[in-house]
Coordinates of C-alpha atoms in Angstrom, one line a residue:
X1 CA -72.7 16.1 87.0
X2 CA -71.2 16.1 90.2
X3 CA -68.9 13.9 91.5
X4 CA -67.2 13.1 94.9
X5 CA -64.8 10.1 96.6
X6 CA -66.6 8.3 99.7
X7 CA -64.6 5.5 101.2
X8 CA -67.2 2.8 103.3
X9 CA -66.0 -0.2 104.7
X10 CA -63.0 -0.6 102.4
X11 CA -64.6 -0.1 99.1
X12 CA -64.3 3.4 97.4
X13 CA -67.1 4.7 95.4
X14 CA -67.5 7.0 93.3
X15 CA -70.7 9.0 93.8
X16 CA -72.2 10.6 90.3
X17 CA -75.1 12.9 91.3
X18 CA -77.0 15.3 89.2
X19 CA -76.3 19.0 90.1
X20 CA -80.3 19.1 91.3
X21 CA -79.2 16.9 94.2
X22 CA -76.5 19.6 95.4
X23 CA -78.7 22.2 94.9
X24 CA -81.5 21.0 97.3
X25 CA -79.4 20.2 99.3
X26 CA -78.0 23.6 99.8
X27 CA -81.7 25.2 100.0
X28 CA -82.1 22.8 103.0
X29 CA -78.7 23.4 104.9
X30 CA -78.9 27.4 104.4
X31 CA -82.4 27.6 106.3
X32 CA -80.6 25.4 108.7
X33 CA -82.2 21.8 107.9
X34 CA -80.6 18.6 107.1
X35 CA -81.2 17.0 104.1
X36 CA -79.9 13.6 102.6
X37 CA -80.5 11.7 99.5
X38 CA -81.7 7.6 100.6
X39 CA -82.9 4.1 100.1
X40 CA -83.1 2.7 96.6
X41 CA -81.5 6.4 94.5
X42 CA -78.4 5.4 96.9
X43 CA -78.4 1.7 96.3
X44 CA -78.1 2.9 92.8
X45 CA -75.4 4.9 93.2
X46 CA -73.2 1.9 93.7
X47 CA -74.6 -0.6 91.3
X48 CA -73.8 2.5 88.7
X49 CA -77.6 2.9 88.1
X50 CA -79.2 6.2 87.2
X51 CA -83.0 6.7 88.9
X52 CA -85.5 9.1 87.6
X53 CA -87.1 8.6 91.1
X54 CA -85.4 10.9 94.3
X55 CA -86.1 10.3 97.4
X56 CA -84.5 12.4 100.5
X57 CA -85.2 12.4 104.1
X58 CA -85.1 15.8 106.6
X59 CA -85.3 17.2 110.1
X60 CA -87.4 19.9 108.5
X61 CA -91.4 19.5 108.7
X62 CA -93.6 19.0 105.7
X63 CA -94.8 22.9 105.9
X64 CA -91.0 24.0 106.3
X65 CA -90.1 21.7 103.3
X66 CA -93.3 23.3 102.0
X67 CA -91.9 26.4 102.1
X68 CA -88.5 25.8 100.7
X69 CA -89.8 24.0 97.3
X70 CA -92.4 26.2 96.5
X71 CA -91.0 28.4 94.1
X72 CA -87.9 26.3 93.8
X73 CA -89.8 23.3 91.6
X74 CA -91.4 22.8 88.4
X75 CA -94.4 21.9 90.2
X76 CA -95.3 20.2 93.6
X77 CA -98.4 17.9 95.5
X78 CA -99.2 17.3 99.1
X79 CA -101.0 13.8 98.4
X80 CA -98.3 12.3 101.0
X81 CA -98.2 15.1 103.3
X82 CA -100.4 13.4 106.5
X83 CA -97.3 10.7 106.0
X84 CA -94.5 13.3 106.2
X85 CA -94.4 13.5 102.0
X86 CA -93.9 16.4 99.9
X87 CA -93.8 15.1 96.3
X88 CA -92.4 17.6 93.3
X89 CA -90.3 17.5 89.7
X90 CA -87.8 19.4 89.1
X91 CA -85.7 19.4 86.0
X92 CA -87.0 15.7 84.9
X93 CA -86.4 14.2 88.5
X94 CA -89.4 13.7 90.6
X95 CA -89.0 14.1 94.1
X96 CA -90.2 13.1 97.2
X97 CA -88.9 14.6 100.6
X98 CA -90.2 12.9 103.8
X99 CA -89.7 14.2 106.8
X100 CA -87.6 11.6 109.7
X101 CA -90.3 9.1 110.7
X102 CA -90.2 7.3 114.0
X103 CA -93.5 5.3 113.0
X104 CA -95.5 3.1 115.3
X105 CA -97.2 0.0 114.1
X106 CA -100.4 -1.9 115.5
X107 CA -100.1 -5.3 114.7
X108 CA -103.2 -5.6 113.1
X109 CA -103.3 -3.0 110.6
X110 CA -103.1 -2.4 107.6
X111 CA -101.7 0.7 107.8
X112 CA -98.6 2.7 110.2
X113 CA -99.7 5.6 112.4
X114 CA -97.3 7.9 112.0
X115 CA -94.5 9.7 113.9
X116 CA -91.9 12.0 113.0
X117 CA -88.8 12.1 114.3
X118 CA -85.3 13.7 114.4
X119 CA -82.5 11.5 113.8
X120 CA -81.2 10.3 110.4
X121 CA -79.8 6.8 111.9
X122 CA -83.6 6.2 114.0
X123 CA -84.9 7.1 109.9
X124 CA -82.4 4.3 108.1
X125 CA -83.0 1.9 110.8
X126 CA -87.0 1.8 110.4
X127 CA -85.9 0.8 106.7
X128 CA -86.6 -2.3 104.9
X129 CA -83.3 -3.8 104.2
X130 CA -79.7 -2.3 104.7
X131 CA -79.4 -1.8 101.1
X132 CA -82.1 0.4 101.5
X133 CA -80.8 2.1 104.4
X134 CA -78.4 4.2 103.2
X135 CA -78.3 8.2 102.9
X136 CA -76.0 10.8 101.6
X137 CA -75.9 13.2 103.7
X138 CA -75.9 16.8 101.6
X139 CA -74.0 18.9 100.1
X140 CA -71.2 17.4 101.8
X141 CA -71.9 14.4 99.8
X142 CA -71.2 12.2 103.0
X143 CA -72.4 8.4 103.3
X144 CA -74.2 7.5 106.0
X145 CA -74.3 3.8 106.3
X146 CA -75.1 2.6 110.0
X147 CA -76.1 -1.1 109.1
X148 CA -73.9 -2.2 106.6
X149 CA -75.4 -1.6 103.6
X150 CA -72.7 -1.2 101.2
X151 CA -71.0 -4.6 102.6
X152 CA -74.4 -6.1 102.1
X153 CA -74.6 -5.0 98.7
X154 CA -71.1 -6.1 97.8
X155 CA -71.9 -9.6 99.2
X156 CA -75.1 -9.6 97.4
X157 CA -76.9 -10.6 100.3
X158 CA -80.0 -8.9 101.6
X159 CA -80.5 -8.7 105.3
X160 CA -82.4 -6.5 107.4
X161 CA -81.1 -3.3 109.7
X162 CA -83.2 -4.4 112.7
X163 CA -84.2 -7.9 113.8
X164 CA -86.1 -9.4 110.5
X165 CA -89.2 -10.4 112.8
X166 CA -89.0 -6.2 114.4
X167 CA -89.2 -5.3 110.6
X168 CA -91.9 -8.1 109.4
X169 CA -93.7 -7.2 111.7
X170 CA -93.9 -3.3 111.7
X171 CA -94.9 -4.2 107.4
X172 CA -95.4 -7.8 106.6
X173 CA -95.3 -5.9 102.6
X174 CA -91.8 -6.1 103.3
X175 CA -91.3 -9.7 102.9
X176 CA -92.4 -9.6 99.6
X177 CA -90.2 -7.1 98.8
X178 CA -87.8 -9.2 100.0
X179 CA -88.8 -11.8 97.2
X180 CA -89.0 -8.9 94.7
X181 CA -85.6 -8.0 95.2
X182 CA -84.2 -10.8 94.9
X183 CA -85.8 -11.4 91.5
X184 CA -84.5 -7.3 90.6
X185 CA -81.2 -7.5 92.1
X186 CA -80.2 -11.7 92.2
X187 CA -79.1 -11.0 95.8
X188 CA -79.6 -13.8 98.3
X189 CA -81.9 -13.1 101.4
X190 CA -79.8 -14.1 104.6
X191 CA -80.9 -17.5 106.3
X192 CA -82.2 -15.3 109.8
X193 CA -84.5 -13.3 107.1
X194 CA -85.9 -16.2 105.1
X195 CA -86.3 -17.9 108.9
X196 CA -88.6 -14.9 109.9
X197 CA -90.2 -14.8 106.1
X198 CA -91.3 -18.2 106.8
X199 CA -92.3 -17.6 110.5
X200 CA -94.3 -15.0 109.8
X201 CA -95.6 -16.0 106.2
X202 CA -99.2 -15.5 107.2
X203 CA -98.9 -12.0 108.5
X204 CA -98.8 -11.2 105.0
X205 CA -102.5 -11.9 104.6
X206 CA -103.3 -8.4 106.7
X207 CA -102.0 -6.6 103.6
X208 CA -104.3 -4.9 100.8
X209 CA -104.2 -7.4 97.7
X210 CA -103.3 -3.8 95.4
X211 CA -100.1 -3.9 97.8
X212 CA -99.0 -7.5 97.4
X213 CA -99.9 -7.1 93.6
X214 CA -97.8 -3.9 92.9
X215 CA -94.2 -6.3 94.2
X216 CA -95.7 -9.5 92.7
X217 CA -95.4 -7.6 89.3
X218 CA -92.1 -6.4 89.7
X219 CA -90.9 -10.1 91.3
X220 CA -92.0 -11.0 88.1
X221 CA -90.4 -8.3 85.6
X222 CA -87.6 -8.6 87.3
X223 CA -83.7 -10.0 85.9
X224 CA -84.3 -13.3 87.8
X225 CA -88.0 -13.9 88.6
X226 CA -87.2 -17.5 88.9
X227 CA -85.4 -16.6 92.1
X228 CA -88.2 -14.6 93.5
X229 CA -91.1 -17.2 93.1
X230 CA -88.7 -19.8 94.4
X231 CA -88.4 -18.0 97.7
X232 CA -92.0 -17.1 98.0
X233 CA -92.8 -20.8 97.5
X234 CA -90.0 -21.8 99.9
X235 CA -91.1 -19.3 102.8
X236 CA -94.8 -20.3 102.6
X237 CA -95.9 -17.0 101.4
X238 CA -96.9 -18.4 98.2
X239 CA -99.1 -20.5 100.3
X240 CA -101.5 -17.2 100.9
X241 CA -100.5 -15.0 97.5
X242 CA -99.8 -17.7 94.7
X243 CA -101.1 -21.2 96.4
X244 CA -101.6 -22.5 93.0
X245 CA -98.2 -22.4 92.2
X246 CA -97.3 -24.0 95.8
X247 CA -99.4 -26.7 94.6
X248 CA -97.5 -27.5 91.8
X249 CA -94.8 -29.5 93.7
X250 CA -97.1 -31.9 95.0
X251 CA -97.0 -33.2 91.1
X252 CA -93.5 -35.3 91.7
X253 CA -94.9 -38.5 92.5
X254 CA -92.9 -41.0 94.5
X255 CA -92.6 -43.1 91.6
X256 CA -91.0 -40.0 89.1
X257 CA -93.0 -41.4 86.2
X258 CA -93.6 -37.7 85.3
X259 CA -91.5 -34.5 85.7
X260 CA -91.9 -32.0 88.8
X261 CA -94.2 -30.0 87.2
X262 CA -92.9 -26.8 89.2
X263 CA -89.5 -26.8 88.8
X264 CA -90.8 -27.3 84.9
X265 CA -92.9 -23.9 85.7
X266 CA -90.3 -21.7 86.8
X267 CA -87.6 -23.0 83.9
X268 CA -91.0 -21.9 81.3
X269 CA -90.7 -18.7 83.1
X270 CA -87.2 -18.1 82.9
X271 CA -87.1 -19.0 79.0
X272 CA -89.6 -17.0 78.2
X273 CA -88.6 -13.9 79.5
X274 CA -85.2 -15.1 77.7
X275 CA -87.1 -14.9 74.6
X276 CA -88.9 -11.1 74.7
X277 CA -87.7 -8.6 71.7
X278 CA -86.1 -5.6 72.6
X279 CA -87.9 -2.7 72.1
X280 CA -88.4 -2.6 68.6
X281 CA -89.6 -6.0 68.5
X282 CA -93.3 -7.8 69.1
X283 CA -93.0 -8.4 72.4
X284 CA -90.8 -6.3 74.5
X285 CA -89.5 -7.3 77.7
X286 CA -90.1 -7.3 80.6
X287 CA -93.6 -8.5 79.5
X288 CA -95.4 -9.5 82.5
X289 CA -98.5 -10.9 80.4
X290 CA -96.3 -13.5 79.0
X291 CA -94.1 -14.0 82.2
X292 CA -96.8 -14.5 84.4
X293 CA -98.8 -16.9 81.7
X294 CA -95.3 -19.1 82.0
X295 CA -95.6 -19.2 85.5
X296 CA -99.1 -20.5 85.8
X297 CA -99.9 -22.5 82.7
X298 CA -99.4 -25.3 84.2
X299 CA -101.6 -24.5 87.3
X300 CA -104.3 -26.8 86.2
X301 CA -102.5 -30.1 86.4
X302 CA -103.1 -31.1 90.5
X303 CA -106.9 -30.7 90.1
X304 CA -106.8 -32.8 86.5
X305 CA -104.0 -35.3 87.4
X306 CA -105.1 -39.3 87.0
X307 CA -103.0 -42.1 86.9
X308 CA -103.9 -44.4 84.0
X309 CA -103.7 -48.4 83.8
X310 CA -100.0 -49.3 82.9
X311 CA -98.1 -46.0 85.1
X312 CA -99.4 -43.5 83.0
X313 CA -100.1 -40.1 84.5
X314 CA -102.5 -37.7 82.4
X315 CA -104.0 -34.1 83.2
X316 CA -106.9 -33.7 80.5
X317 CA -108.4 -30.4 80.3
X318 CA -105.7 -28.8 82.6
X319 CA -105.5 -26.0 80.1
X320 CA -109.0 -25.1 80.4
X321 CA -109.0 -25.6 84.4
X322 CA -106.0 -23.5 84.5
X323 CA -107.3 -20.8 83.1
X324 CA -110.1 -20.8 84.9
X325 CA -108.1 -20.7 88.4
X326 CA -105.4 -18.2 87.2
X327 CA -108.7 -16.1 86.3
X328 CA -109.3 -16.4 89.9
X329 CA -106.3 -15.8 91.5
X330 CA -105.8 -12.7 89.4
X331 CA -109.2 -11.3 90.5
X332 CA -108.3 -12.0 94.2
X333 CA -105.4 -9.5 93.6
X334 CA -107.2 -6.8 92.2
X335 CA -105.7 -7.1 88.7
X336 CA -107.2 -5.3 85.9
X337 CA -109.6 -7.1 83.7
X338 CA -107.9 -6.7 80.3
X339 CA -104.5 -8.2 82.1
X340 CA -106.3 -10.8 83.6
X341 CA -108.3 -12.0 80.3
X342 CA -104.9 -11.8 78.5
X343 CA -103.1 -13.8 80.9
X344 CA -106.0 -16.4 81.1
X345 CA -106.5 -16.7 77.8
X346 CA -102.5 -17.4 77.1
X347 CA -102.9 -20.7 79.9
X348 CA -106.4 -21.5 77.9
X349 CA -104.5 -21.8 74.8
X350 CA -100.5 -23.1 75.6
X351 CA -101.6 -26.7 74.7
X352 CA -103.3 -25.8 71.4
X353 CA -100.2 -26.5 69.0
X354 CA -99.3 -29.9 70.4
X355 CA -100.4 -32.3 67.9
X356 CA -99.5 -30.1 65.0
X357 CA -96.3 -32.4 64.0
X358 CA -97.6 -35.2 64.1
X359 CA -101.4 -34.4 62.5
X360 CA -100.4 -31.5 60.3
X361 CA -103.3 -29.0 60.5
X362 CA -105.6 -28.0 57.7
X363 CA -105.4 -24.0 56.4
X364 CA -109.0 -23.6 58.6
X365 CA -107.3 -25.3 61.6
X366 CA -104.7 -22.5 61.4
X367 CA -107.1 -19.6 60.7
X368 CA -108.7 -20.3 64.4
X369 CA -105.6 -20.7 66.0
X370 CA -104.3 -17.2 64.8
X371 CA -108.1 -15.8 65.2
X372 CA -108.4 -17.6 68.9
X373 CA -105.2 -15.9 69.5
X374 CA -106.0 -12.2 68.3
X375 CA -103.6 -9.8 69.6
X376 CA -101.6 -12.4 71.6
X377 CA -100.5 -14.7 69.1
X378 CA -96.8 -13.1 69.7
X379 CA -96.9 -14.0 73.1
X380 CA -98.5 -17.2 73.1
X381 CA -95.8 -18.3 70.7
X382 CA -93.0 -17.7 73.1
X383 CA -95.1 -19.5 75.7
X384 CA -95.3 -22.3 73.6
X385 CA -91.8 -22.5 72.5
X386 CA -90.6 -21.6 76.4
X387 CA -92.5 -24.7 77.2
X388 CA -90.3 -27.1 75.8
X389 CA -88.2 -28.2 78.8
X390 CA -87.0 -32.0 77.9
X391 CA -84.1 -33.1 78.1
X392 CA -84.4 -35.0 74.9
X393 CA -82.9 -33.2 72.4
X394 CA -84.5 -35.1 69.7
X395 CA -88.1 -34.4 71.1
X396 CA -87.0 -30.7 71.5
X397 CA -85.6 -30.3 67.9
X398 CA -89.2 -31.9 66.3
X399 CA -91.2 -29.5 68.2
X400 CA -89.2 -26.0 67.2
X401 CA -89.0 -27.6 63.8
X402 CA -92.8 -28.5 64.0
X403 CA -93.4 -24.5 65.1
X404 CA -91.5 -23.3 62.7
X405 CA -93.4 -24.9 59.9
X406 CA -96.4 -23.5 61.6
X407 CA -95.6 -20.1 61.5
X408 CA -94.4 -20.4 58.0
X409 CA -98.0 -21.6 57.4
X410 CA -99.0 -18.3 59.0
X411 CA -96.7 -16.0 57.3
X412 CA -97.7 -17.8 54.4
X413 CA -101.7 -17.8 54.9
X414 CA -100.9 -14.0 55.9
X415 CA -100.0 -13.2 52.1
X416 CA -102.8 -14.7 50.9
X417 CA -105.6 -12.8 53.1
X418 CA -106.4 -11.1 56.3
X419 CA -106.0 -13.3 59.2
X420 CA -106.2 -10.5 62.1
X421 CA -109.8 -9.8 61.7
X422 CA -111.5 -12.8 60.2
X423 CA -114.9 -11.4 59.2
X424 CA -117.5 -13.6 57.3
X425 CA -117.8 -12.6 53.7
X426 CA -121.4 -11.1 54.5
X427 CA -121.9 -9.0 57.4
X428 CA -125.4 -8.4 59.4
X429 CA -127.0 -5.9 57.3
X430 CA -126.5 -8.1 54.1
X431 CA -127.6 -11.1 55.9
X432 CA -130.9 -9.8 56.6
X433 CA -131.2 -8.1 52.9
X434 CA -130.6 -11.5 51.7
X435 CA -133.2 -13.3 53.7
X436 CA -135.7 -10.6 54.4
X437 CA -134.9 -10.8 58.0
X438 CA -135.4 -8.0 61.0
X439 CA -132.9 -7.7 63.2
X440 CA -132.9 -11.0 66.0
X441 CA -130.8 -13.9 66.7
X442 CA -131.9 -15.9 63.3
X443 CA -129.6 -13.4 61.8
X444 CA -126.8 -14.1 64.5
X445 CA -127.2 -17.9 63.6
X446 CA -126.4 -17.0 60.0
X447 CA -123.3 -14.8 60.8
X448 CA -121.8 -17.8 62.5
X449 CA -122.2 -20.2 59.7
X450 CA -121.3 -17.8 57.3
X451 CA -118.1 -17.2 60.3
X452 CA -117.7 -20.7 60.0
X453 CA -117.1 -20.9 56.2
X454 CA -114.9 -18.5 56.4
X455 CA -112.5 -20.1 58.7
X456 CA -113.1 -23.5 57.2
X457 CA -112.7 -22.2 53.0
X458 CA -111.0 -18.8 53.5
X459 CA -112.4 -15.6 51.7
X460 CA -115.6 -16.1 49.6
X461 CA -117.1 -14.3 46.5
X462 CA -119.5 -12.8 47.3
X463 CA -121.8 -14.3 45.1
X464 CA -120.6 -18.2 46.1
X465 CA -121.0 -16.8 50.2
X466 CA -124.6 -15.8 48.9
X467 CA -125.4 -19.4 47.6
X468 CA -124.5 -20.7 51.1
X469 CA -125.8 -19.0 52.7
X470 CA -129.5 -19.4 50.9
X471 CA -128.4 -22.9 51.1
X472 CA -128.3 -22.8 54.8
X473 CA -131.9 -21.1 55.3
X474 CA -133.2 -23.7 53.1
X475 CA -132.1 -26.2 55.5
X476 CA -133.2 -24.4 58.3
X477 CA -136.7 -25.7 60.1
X478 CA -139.8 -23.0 59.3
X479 CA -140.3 -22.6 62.7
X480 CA -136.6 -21.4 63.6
X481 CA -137.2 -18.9 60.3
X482 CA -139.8 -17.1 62.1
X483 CA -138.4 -16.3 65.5
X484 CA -139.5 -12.9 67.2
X485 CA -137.0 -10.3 66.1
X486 CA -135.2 -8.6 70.2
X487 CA -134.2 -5.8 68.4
X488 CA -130.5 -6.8 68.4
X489 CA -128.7 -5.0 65.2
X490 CA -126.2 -7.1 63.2
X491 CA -125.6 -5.0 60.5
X492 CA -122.3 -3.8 62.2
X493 CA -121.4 -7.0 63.9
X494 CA -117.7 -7.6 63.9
X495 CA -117.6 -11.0 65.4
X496 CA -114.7 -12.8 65.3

C-alpha cells in the first residue's frame, strides 16, 4: 500500500492507495499522458473508505488508453468507448479510464452528446458536486481540488462546482443524486442547490425511469434514507418520482385529531432499517424490500381517509389500496416483478397483526398469516414492529409484548409441523383416485377445501382427510360432480 502526505486547504490527509494506482499511473506518464485517479474513489480517500470501483480521467484517447491496457490488465471492454470509456480489472479493482470530456447538452434529451477535451480542471468542473470533483493527479500523488471539495466534505455540505441550475440542467439525474447522497453520506445540500433542485424539479421527468430507479435504490439503502426522501419531498421531486409519498402530508388535518401520517412514514423507515440483522442474520441490511415497504405502507391512507361522526378519522382498506398503488409506482420505474410483488405484498399485509392482543388468534389464524407471508414473514415482522411510532409507552409496550406472544405461537406451531409449505393432506393425483375424477377444476375445488382443513385443523391422517373429503363430494350438487374435465393436471399441484 502506498502512502503519501497532501496538505488542501488546511487539513492534511493522508492518501492510502493500492500499488495498482501507482502503477497505471506510471504506464500513462511514460508514454507521455496524464493520468489521475477522481470523483467518488477520491472522496473515499478522505472519509478513509476503501472502493473496489476506480475511476481515472486522461488527456490520452480511448484507442491510446486502448493501447496502454491491453496487455497490462486482467481483462478489458469497450462497452463505454463512444462515451470516452475504457472499462478493465486488474488485480480485484475494476477500472474505468475516461478520457477529459467537455460534453455538450440539449436540453431536451435524454442523453449528452459528447466532447472530449483536454484539461483536467474543465473535466472536475463538468462534475456533479465538488465532493465529486476531485483528482489525484499520478504518480505524483498530487490533489487537485479546484472547487473546494475537501472543505465541502469537511463541512459536510454538498454544493455544486458550477452554478447548481448550469449543472441541473446539463443532467437533471443529478438532483437525485443529490438526494441519494445525502441519504449515503448525511451531508447537507447547500440552500442555492436545494433552490435550483426545487426550480428545476420537473426537468427530472426527461430522465429514463431505469435512471431515477438505480439512485432511488441507493437513497433508500443508504445510512440515513430518512434524509434523502425528506429532500425529495421538500424539493418537489417527489411530486414526479414518489408522488404518493408527497401525498402523505396532506394527512395532518387542521384539527390534529390524527398523526402526520408522513412524518410517521419516514420514522417506520428509519426503524426498520435500525432493525436488519447483520449478515448472518434473516434479514440483512441494507434491505431495500423491507425499507421501501416502510416507506410506502402507509400510501393508501389519502385515497381511504373519512372522517366519522364524533372527530374520528378512519382509512379502511388502506392496506389493500396501498398495495395496489405502490404496485403501480414500482412498475412506472421499471422495477423488476419479483421486487415489486415482494414490496406490495409487505404493504398488503402490515395491518394483518393488529387485533392479535386484544382477540388472540386461533392456531388456523396463525397458519395463514405465516403461509400469506411465505418467504417474507422475516421482513414483514420488522415492518410491523417498525410501525409502532406512539408516543405512548404503554400502547407501545402491549403491542411488542402482543408480537412476541405471536411469534412464540409460531416458533411453537413450527415444532409441531411444517408451516413453510402448507400442503393439504391429499394432493391432486389422490384427489382424483379418491373420487374417480379426470383432471378439471372439480378436482381444484377439492384441493382447496382439503387446503382449507388444513389451515383450519393442522395436519390430517390420511385416512380422517379421506372421510372429508368424501364428505365434501357428498355435499356437493350432481351437476357440479360432472363438469367437463380442461385437461388441467393436479396431481402435482403445490398450492399454497
Amino acid at each position: 500500500m502506498a502512502h503519501a502526505h497532501q496538505k488542501s486547504d488546511s487539513h492534511t490527509v493522508e492518501f492510502q492507495v493500492d500499488p495498482v494506482v501507482l502503477e497505471l499511473g506510471q504506464r500513462f506518464v511514460d508514454a507521455g499522458h496524464e493520468l489521475s485517479l477522481v470523483g467518488g474513489p477520491v472522496r473515499d480517500l478522505f472519509l478513509g473508505r476503501r472502493s473496489p470501483d476506480l475511476d481515472f480521467t486522461t488527456d490520452a484517447t480511448p484507442d491510446q488508453t486502448l493501447a496502454l491496457i491491453r496487455k497490462w490488465a486482467d481483462n478489458f471492454w469497450e462497452i463505454g468507448r463512444a462515451f470516452g470509456t475504457i472499462g478493465m480489472r486488474k488485480s480485484g479493482f475494476q477500472i474505468e479510464i475516461t478520457t477529459y470530456r467537455a460534453d455538450a447538452y440539449d436540453p431536451e434529451s435524454r442523453k449528452p452528446a459528447v466532447a472530449f477535451g483536454s484539461s483536467l480542471t474543465d473535466d472536475l468542473l463538468r462534475r456533479d458536486f465538488t465532493i465529486n470533483a476531485m483528482a489525484l493527479r499520478l504518480p505524483a500523488m498530487e490533489l487537485v481540488d479546484p472547487f473546494g471539495g475537501v472543505r465541502d466534505l469537511h463541512a459536510s455540505v454538498l454544493a455544486t462546482p458550477g452554478a447548481p441550475e448550469t449543472s441541473f440542467s446539463d443532467d437533471p439525474l443529478r438532483m437525485m443524486r443529490a438526494a441519494r447522497f445525502a441519504s449515503q453520506l448525511g451531508v447537507a445540500v447547500r440552500d442555492d442547490v436545494k433552490q435550483a433542485m426545487t426550480q428545476m424539479a420537473e426537468r427530472i421527468t426527461i430522465i429514463s425511469a431505469e435512471r431515477v430507479r438505480e439512485e432511488l435504490v441507493k437513497l433508500i439503502c443508504g445510512s440515513h434514507p430518512r434524509v434523502g426522501i425528506d429532500l425529495l419531498v421538500d424539493t418537489g421531486l417527489a411530486e414526479f418520482v414518489l408522488p404518493e409519498v408527497s401525498a402523505l402530508r396532506l394527512e395532518a388535518d387542521e384539527h390534529h385529531r390524527h398523526k402526520d401520517v408522513y412524518q410517521h412514514s419516514l420514522q417506520v423507515l428509519e426503524q426498520a432499517a435500525g432493525m436488519e440483522t447483520d449478515a448472518d442474520g434473516p434479514v440483512p441490511g441494507p434491505d431495500f424490500v423491507l425499507r421501501f415497504a416502510a416507506l410506502m405502507h402507509d400510501v393508501g391512507k389519502p385515497a381511504t381517509r373519512r372522517f366519522e361522526p364524533g372527530g374520528a378519522v378512519s382509512f379502511r382498506h388502506h392496506d389493500m389500496v396501498g398495495s395496489k398503488l405502490t404496485k403501480k409506482r414500482m412498475k412506472a420505474l421499471r422495477f423488476d416483478n419479483d421486487t415489486t410483488k415482494a414490496v406490495a405484498r409487505l404493504v398488503e399485509l402490515h395491518m394483518r397483526f393488529y387485533g392479535y392482543g386484544e382477540a388472540g388468534w386461533s392456531d388456523s389464524a396463525v397458519r395463514r398469516y405465516v403461509t400469506d407471508a411465505g418467504p417474507l414473514l422475516d421482513r414483514l415482522h420488522l415492518l410491523t414492529r417498525s410501525d409502532v411510532t406512539t408516543r405512548n409507552q404503554r400502547k407501545a409496550d402491549r403491542l411488542s409484548f402482543a408480537y412476541d406472544d405471536l411469534e412464540a405461537r409460531i416458533a411453537a406451531l413450527r415444532e409441531q409441523e411444517s408451516l413453510e409449505a402448507v400442503r393439504p393432506d391429499l394432493d391432486g393425483g389422490q384427489i382424483m383416485a379418491l373420487l374417480g375424477l379426470k383432471p378439471g377444476p372439480v378436482v381444484g375445488r377439492a384441493y382447496k377445501f382439503l387446503l382449507e382443513q388444513r389451515m383450519e385443523h393442522g395436519p390430517l391422517d390420511a385416512a380422517v382427510a379421506e372421510a372429508k373429503l368424501r364428505e365434501w363430494w357428498a355435499d356437493q350438487p350432481e351437476a357440479a360432480q360432472h363438469e367437463p374435465a380442461t385437461g388441467v393436471d393436479l396431481s402435482t399441484t403445490e398450492e399454497s
